[in-house]
């Protein structure tokens, strides 16, 4: 039987991530073909031998309680000529070669050394380490890991989590699962990274005994504007719940991203809106000072029956952008959305027929929603009739109407 999938979008590539603190984004060292030349590989090796690589750490938190749950180790190359480089600028150079294993072992050792230093300051912080699938597939991986851990007797193996990219974990699922099981006997936990970008298959998930699903940041970043990404997120959270795995969201850049996740029932997250990756020495001060955004405290999950309310703002914002694009001539496709057929409309209808449509707030919301759809139809008809002046004026009114409805929706969601 074909594996069931919820998403199949590959995202991670050779590019660097925008906005990382202190990371320059020079023209990448990675050529068109990804792999590095002998010179490039030699340069990476020299960098490794002369201490040019460093680890930065990005905290993982519970947005609701403010608990700091751990940190992810992210490699950087402090290149003498090119400045601080992101992994996307140099990891593809060594992909598939023996340096992957050498650099990977350096990362594990460095992370454990940092954890030991934090312990001296009374900080016991679990660390997640990204492991290349090639390293994981080495025959000696578990033995090597055990030997490295033995050099840090003060750090329990249970404080370590290994992250493997979902797409790469599927390359040899039997072997990867065997390694995961062997590591779990040592107490080490596993996360599937960039979850949602591989096959996100139910049958694969059943066979991969990971503890954590890290939701790929692209879905999180776009979920406030794109209903499809919100749907993918809903699917991933459903999978995590069904398989009793913890969901961790990546890419929480703003308070609103965090709010939406909390309402969907996902409390654990990482992202620039919480903290950017930072050198290990800065972590203790960050821990001492960080407080979650006050808008995150006491936000509880919205019952699934009311999720159409969460979709409503995303769906209407996306739909009205389509109307805008049509009116401005940026798109030829006439946006269609009957007010009974949008998710929010269906929810309003269901609430009304279940006899819950009596209170005033509900009726105001229903009227505003119908008005918005009716008005949008009018704007589209003016645009079709090439009444450009009136269409532009109506569009401005439509945007005001939309903002009014989104504001009321926010209020409505808060009162659930
Ligand atoms: P990843 O493991 O998914 O790590 C998250 C990446 O997203 C990091 O980029 C982080 O800086 C970035 N990020 C975190 N929060 C946000 C946010 O709110 N918005 C945006 N736009 N980005 C955010 P970074 O450090 O450039 O790493 C990229 C990828 O390189 C990592 O993705 C991981 O797959 C790989 N990588 C990093 N360090 C290592 C390592 O030591 N070993 C291996 N094998 N791979 C590594
Ligand atoms: Mg990761
Ligand atoms: Mg990721």
PDB file of C-alpha atoms in Angstrom, residues 252-380:
ATOM      1  CA  UNK A 252       8.399  31.210  15.955  1.00  0.00           C
ATOM      2  CA  UNK A 253       9.416  34.645  14.741  1.00  0.00           C
ATOM      3  CA  UNK A 254       6.615  36.716  16.300  1.00  0.00           C
ATOM      4  CA  UNK A 255       4.221  36.740  19.252  1.00  0.00           C
ATOM      5  CA  UNK A 256       1.368  35.995  16.821  1.00  0.00           C
ATOM      6  CA  UNK A 257       3.081  32.807  15.619  1.00  0.00           C
ATOM      7  CA  UNK A 258       3.360  31.720  19.244  1.00  0.00           C
ATOM      8  CA  UNK A 259      -0.273  32.610  19.952  1.00  0.00           C
ATOM      9  CA  UNK A 260      -1.558  30.559  17.045  1.00  0.00           C
ATOM     10  CA  UNK A 261       0.539  27.551  18.115  1.00  0.00           C
ATOM     11  CA  UNK A 262      -0.709  27.792  21.698  1.00  0.00           C
ATOM     12  CA  UNK A 263      -4.294  27.885  20.463  1.00  0.00           C
ATOM     13  CA  UNK A 264      -3.599  24.814  18.349  1.00  0.00           C
ATOM     14  CA  UNK A 265      -2.259  23.122  21.501  1.00  0.00           C
ATOM     15  CA  UNK A 266       1.465  23.278  20.678  1.00  0.00           C
ATOM     16  CA  UNK A 267       3.347  24.847  23.567  1.00  0.00           C
ATOM     17  CA  UNK A 268       6.959  23.903  22.857  1.00  0.00           C
ATOM     18  CA  UNK A 269       8.875  26.011  20.370  1.00  0.00           C
ATOM     19  CA  UNK A 270      12.060  27.621  19.104  1.00  0.00           C
ATOM     20  CA  UNK A 271      12.456  30.711  17.003  1.00  0.00           C
ATOM     21  CA  UNK A 272      13.899  34.173  16.600  1.00  0.00           C
ATOM     22  CA  UNK A 273      10.846  35.539  18.485  1.00  0.00           C
ATOM     23  CA  UNK A 274      12.105  33.635  21.542  1.00  0.00           C
ATOM     24  CA  UNK A 275      15.858  33.738  21.014  1.00  0.00           C
ATOM     25  CA  UNK A 276      18.336  33.709  18.179  1.00  0.00           C
ATOM     26  CA  UNK A 277      21.130  31.157  18.291  1.00  0.00           C
ATOM     27  CA  UNK A 278      23.861  32.505  20.600  1.00  0.00           C
ATOM     28  CA  UNK A 279      27.355  31.500  21.725  1.00  0.00           C
ATOM     29  CA  UNK A 280      27.327  29.080  24.653  1.00  0.00           C
ATOM     30  CA  UNK A 281      28.869  31.650  26.991  1.00  0.00           C
ATOM     31  CA  UNK A 282      25.788  33.877  26.578  1.00  0.00           C
ATOM     32  CA  UNK A 283      23.292  31.158  27.469  1.00  0.00           C
ATOM     33  CA  UNK A 284      23.438  31.529  31.297  1.00  0.00           C
ATOM     34  CA  UNK A 285      22.578  35.261  31.136  1.00  0.00           C
ATOM     35  CA  UNK A 286      19.810  34.582  28.649  1.00  0.00           C
ATOM     36  CA  UNK A 287      18.330  31.951  30.966  1.00  0.00           C
ATOM     37  CA  UNK A 288      18.459  34.365  33.888  1.00  0.00           C
ATOM     38  CA  UNK A 289      16.687  37.115  31.984  1.00  0.00           C
ATOM     39  CA  UNK A 290      14.189  35.510  29.624  1.00  0.00           C
ATOM     40  CA  UNK A 291      10.480  35.755  30.325  1.00  0.00           C
ATOM     41  CA  UNK A 292       7.794  34.601  27.897  1.00  0.00           C
ATOM     42  CA  UNK A 293       5.714  37.270  26.235  1.00  0.00           C
ATOM     43  CA  UNK A 294       2.842  38.189  28.603  1.00  0.00           C
ATOM     44  CA  UNK A 295       0.364  37.555  25.748  1.00  0.00           C
ATOM     45  CA  UNK A 296       1.411  33.884  25.819  1.00  0.00           C
ATOM     46  CA  UNK A 297       0.653  33.222  29.442  1.00  0.00           C
ATOM     47  CA  UNK A 298      -2.687  31.598  30.211  1.00  0.00           C
ATOM     48  CA  UNK A 299      -3.502  30.972  26.547  1.00  0.00           C
ATOM     49  CA  UNK A 300      -5.112  27.573  26.381  1.00  0.00           C
ATOM     50  CA  UNK A 301      -5.713  25.299  23.432  1.00  0.00           C
ATOM     51  CA  UNK A 302      -8.915  25.911  21.489  1.00  0.00           C
ATOM     52  CA  UNK A 303     -11.187  22.840  21.276  1.00  0.00           C
ATOM     53  CA  UNK A 304     -10.841  21.260  17.847  1.00  0.00           C
ATOM     54  CA  UNK A 305     -14.518  21.880  17.098  1.00  0.00           C
ATOM     55  CA  UNK A 306     -13.718  25.611  17.181  1.00  0.00           C
ATOM     56  CA  UNK A 307     -10.598  25.490  14.988  1.00  0.00           C
ATOM     57  CA  UNK A 308     -12.580  26.982  12.082  1.00  0.00           C
ATOM     58  CA  UNK A 309     -12.370  30.186  14.108  1.00  0.00           C
ATOM     59  CA  UNK A 310      -8.572  29.952  13.992  1.00  0.00           C
ATOM     60  CA  UNK A 311      -8.723  29.314  10.257  1.00  0.00           C
ATOM     61  CA  UNK A 312     -11.130  32.191   9.748  1.00  0.00           C
ATOM     62  CA  UNK A 313      -8.563  34.961  10.064  1.00  0.00           C
ATOM     63  CA  UNK A 314      -5.953  33.125   7.962  1.00  0.00           C
ATOM     64  CA  UNK A 315      -8.467  32.115   5.286  1.00  0.00           C
ATOM     65  CA  UNK A 316     -10.016  35.586   5.020  1.00  0.00           C
ATOM     66  CA  UNK A 317      -6.680  37.378   4.968  1.00  0.00           C
ATOM     67  CA  UNK A 318      -5.496  35.069   2.158  1.00  0.00           C
ATOM     68  CA  UNK A 319      -8.764  35.411   0.261  1.00  0.00           C
ATOM     69  CA  UNK A 320      -8.847  39.206   0.472  1.00  0.00           C
ATOM     70  CA  UNK A 321      -5.243  39.333  -0.751  1.00  0.00           C
ATOM     71  CA  UNK A 322      -6.472  37.378  -3.782  1.00  0.00           C
ATOM     72  CA  UNK A 323      -9.270  39.945  -4.256  1.00  0.00           C
ATOM     73  CA  UNK A 324      -6.655  42.730  -4.021  1.00  0.00           C
ATOM     74  CA  UNK A 325      -4.429  41.014  -6.590  1.00  0.00           C
ATOM     75  CA  UNK A 326      -7.380  40.595  -8.932  1.00  0.00           C
ATOM     76  CA  UNK A 327      -8.491  44.222  -8.630  1.00  0.00           C
ATOM     77  CA  UNK A 328      -4.923  45.464  -9.145  1.00  0.00           C
ATOM     78  CA  UNK A 329      -4.624  43.241 -12.246  1.00  0.00           C
ATOM     79  CA  UNK A 330      -1.853  41.121 -10.693  1.00  0.00           C
ATOM     80  CA  UNK A 331      -3.910  37.970 -11.180  1.00  0.00           C
ATOM     81  CA  UNK A 332      -6.511  36.872 -13.752  1.00  0.00           C
ATOM     82  CA  UNK A 333      -8.145  34.234 -11.581  1.00  0.00           C
ATOM     83  CA  UNK A 334     -11.348  35.533 -10.046  1.00  0.00           C
ATOM     84  CA  UNK A 335     -11.237  34.585  -6.354  1.00  0.00           C
ATOM     85  CA  UNK A 336     -14.304  32.573  -5.417  1.00  0.00           C
ATOM     86  CA  UNK A 337     -15.527  31.955  -1.928  1.00  0.00           C
ATOM     87  CA  UNK A 338     -19.167  31.626  -1.034  1.00  0.00           C
ATOM     88  CA  UNK A 339     -19.772  32.635   2.578  1.00  0.00           C
ATOM     89  CA  UNK A 340     -21.344  29.229   3.303  1.00  0.00           C
ATOM     90  CA  UNK A 341     -18.349  27.424   1.872  1.00  0.00           C
ATOM     91  CA  UNK A 342     -15.479  29.013   3.706  1.00  0.00           C
ATOM     92  CA  UNK A 343     -14.588  27.050   6.845  1.00  0.00           C
ATOM     93  CA  UNK A 344     -15.728  29.864   9.083  1.00  0.00           C
ATOM     94  CA  UNK A 345     -19.076  30.113   7.242  1.00  0.00           C
ATOM     95  CA  UNK A 346     -19.635  26.376   7.679  1.00  0.00           C
ATOM     96  CA  UNK A 347     -18.820  26.693  11.384  1.00  0.00           C
ATOM     97  CA  UNK A 348     -21.266  29.612  11.766  1.00  0.00           C
ATOM     98  CA  UNK A 349     -23.983  27.589   9.994  1.00  0.00           C
ATOM     99  CA  UNK A 350     -23.331  24.548  12.195  1.00  0.00           C
ATOM    100  CA  UNK A 351     -23.394  26.627  15.387  1.00  0.00           C
ATOM    101  CA  UNK A 352     -26.651  28.264  14.315  1.00  0.00           C
ATOM    102  CA  UNK A 353     -28.333  24.968  13.433  1.00  0.00           C
ATOM    103  CA  UNK A 354     -27.183  23.499  16.766  1.00  0.00           C
ATOM    104  CA  UNK A 355     -29.111  26.329  18.420  1.00  0.00           C
ATOM    105  CA  UNK A 356     -26.000  28.175  19.633  1.00  0.00           C
ATOM    106  CA  UNK A 357     -26.484  31.167  17.390  1.00  0.00           C
ATOM    107  CA  UNK A 358     -28.520  33.249  19.774  1.00  0.00           C
ATOM    108  CA  UNK A 359     -26.106  35.514  21.490  1.00  0.00           C
ATOM    109  CA  UNK A 360     -25.429  38.944  20.206  1.00  0.00           C
ATOM    110  CA  UNK A 361     -21.683  38.497  19.679  1.00  0.00           C
ATOM    111  CA  UNK A 362     -22.401  35.527  17.415  1.00  0.00           C
ATOM    112  CA  UNK A 363     -25.031  37.403  15.424  1.00  0.00           C
ATOM    113  CA  UNK A 364     -22.789  40.444  14.973  1.00  0.00           C
ATOM    114  CA  UNK A 365     -20.002  38.141  13.772  1.00  0.00           C
ATOM    115  CA  UNK A 366     -22.353  36.349  11.349  1.00  0.00           C
ATOM    116  CA  UNK A 367     -23.656  39.628   9.938  1.00  0.00           C
ATOM    117  CA  UNK A 368     -20.153  41.055   9.562  1.00  0.00           C
ATOM    118  CA  UNK A 369     -19.008  37.891   7.822  1.00  0.00           C
ATOM    119  CA  UNK A 370     -21.881  37.964   5.317  1.00  0.00           C
ATOM    120  CA  UNK A 371     -21.319  41.663   4.754  1.00  0.00           C
ATOM    121  CA  UNK A 372     -17.631  41.009   4.039  1.00  0.00           C
ATOM    122  CA  UNK A 373     -18.424  38.318   1.453  1.00  0.00           C
ATOM    123  CA  UNK A 374     -21.159  40.418  -0.147  1.00  0.00           C
ATOM    124  CA  UNK A 375     -18.893  43.423  -0.318  1.00  0.00           C
ATOM    125  CA  UNK A 376     -16.027  41.418  -1.810  1.00  0.00           C
ATOM    126  CA  UNK A 377     -18.406  40.190  -4.545  1.00  0.00           C
ATOM    127  CA  UNK A 378     -19.333  43.792  -5.300  1.00  0.00           C
ATOM    128  CA  UNK A 379     -15.657  44.798  -5.555  1.00  0.00           C
ATOM    129  CA  UNK A 380     -14.996  41.909  -7.947  1.00  0.00           C
TER     130      UNK A 380
END
